[in-house]
Amino acid sequence: MRYDFDTPIDRRETASIKWDFSKRFTGLENLIPLWVADMDFPACSEVIEALKHRADHGVFGYTLEPESYYQAVIDWMKRHHGWEVRRGWMLSAPGVVPSLNLALSAYSQPGDGVIIQPPVYYPFKESIINNSRRVEENPLILEGDRYTMDFDQLEELIDGRTRLLILCSPHNPVARVWLKEELEHLVEICLRHNIVILSDEIHHDLILEGSRHIPTASLSRQAAGITVTLTSATKTFNLAGLGCSIVIASDKQLRGRYRCTQASIWSGIANALSAVATETAYRCGESWLAQVLEYVQENYAFLVSYLAERLPEARVFPLEGTYLAWIGLRALGLSDEELKERILKQARVRLDDGPMFGTGGEGFQRINLACPRSTLNKALEAMVQVLGSA
Ligand SMILES: Cc1ncc(COP(=O)(O)O)c(C=O)c1O
């Protein structure tokens, strides 16, 4: 079937963080919310039907994912990423961020160093701090309109207490899909220094034309031996409010340590609805996803041409993966406070401020393109009005 992503769906009064909680966070009403990473699109119709069917049963007792769920994940990984995952490697979790926190406990001690590559998804840094680990920054390098990893600085950064590296692959917010050579180089360094890679691949299916996602653990046996993959169908299929994710570790020791930590907080019971939604999405969601990607690609082209014409100082970075575009506004000569004042308070558009993502985020904004084109158009019109005269 052909989905309609053009017609806006009113998400107000659904307890949506993006739509209903902006007022609590900002004190402002009637914002156009293009911040938090969920889509303003309806879910795949088969998923909606499967949820209705499950809801109609009416009993929602304790649940574990059935074997058919794991098989759906295995089939998806093989079909979409050429990765042969085995059933025994997988553990279930209520979300990527919760499992990231468990992994920090499982593989390091308070005071140990954990590397991140800012600007990057901000819960990485918060999780490290909340777990009393040490944040070690390996900032991305910006050359022209391309971000790359700084391998020389990484080698210098690692010390005797560096235990983990949190990789964002694809990278939120700079929208890079890492190349095989880049991942291989990273793995080679981590192998040499005995560093475990927590590979957050939640955006793995949101890959735009010309790019290809490579699961870190699929690179080689050695890579798999030091990698714990954190992934989910929730970002791909817009199911974030259902909460569900998968931890994949082929290394027995790494898997065992994660499982013990998980058992220590009695986490691991599935959500009856999200298990159904994930399995159905992986079995039936291919065409829906292809249409979403097509729509996001067109929204991105719209954004690029709109800003090129009306706000040429803005620099839109290539969107290789995710539906979150990274916009450089440094050429406007405004401070981050001034940018926020104009975009949020004057234009009434809520984006994610670059500095939230840490080092290197100053002068940038992240915009969510998974919305109807008319919403994007409205937001850009309002933004250009307040920034055009900067
Ligand atoms: C890189 C990254 N990891 C994790 C998450 C959130 O994962 P979850 O909702 O499963 O905790 C997001 C959400 O935007 C994300 O961008």
PDB file of C-alpha atoms and ligand atoms in Angstrom, residues 37 94-98 121 124 168 170 172 200 202-203 232 234-235 240 244-245 324 366, ligand 1:
ATOM      1  CA  ALA A  37      13.948  11.748  17.277  1.00  0.00           C
ATOM      2  CA  PRO A  94      13.691  -2.216  27.295  1.00  0.00           C
ATOM      3  CA  GLY A  95      15.679   0.359  25.313  1.00  0.00           C
ATOM      4  CA  VAL A  96      19.080   1.205  23.911  1.00  0.00           C
ATOM      5  CA  VAL A  97      19.847   3.832  26.551  1.00  0.00           C
ATOM      6  CA  PRO A  98      18.920   1.525  29.452  1.00  0.00           C
ATOM      7  CA  TYR A 121      23.859  11.829  21.130  1.00  0.00           C
ATOM      8  CA  PHE A 124      26.131   8.897  26.092  1.00  0.00           C
ATOM      9  CA  CYS A 168      27.333   5.887  17.327  1.00  0.00           C
ATOM     10  CA  PRO A 170      25.256   5.711  12.043  1.00  0.00           C
ATOM     11  CA  ASN A 172      23.642  11.098  15.480  1.00  0.00           C
ATOM     12  CA  ASP A 200      24.883   1.883  19.218  1.00  0.00           C
ATOM     13  CA  ILE A 202      19.782   2.124  16.552  1.00  0.00           C
ATOM     14  CA  HIS A 203      19.775   4.157  13.303  1.00  0.00           C
ATOM     15  CA  SER A 232      16.274  -1.787  18.080  1.00  0.00           C
ATOM     16  CA  THR A 234      11.904   1.332  17.479  1.00  0.00           C
ATOM     17  CA  LYS A 235      13.783   4.050  15.581  1.00  0.00           C
ATOM     18  CA  ALA A 240       9.878   4.510  20.443  1.00  0.00           C
ATOM     19  CA  CYS A 244      12.099  -2.421  23.180  1.00  0.00           C
ATOM     20  CA  SER A 245      15.665  -3.185  22.144  1.00  0.00           C
ATOM     21  CA  LEU A 324      18.132  14.167  11.545  1.00  0.00           C
ATOM     22  CA  ARG A 366      19.713  19.507  14.515  1.00  0.00           C
TER      23      ARG A 366
HETATM   24  C1  LIG B   1      21.977   7.160  18.896  1.00  0.00           C
HETATM   25  C2  LIG B   1      20.759   6.893  19.718  1.00  0.00           C
HETATM   26  N1  LIG B   1      20.769   5.914  20.623  1.00  0.00           N
HETATM   27  C3  LIG B   1      19.683   5.625  21.374  1.00  0.00           C
HETATM   28  C4  LIG B   1      18.522   6.342  21.239  1.00  0.00           C
HETATM   29  C5  LIG B   1      17.334   6.037  22.107  1.00  0.00           C
HETATM   30  O1  LIG B   1      17.158   4.682  22.272  1.00  0.00           O
HETATM   31  P1  LIG B   1      16.032   4.095  23.211  1.00  0.00           P
HETATM   32  O2  LIG B   1      14.798   4.892  23.003  1.00  0.00           O
HETATM   33  O3  LIG B   1      15.891   2.675  22.770  1.00  0.00           O
HETATM   34  O4  LIG B   1      16.548   4.180  24.625  1.00  0.00           O
HETATM   35  C6  LIG B   1      18.466   7.380  20.289  1.00  0.00           C
HETATM   36  C7  LIG B   1      17.239   8.174  20.136  1.00  0.00           C
HETATM   37  O5  LIG B   1      17.203   9.168  19.465  1.00  0.00           O
HETATM   38  C8  LIG B   1      19.600   7.652  19.513  1.00  0.00           C
HETATM   39  O6  LIG B   1      19.603   8.621  18.587  1.00  0.00           O
END
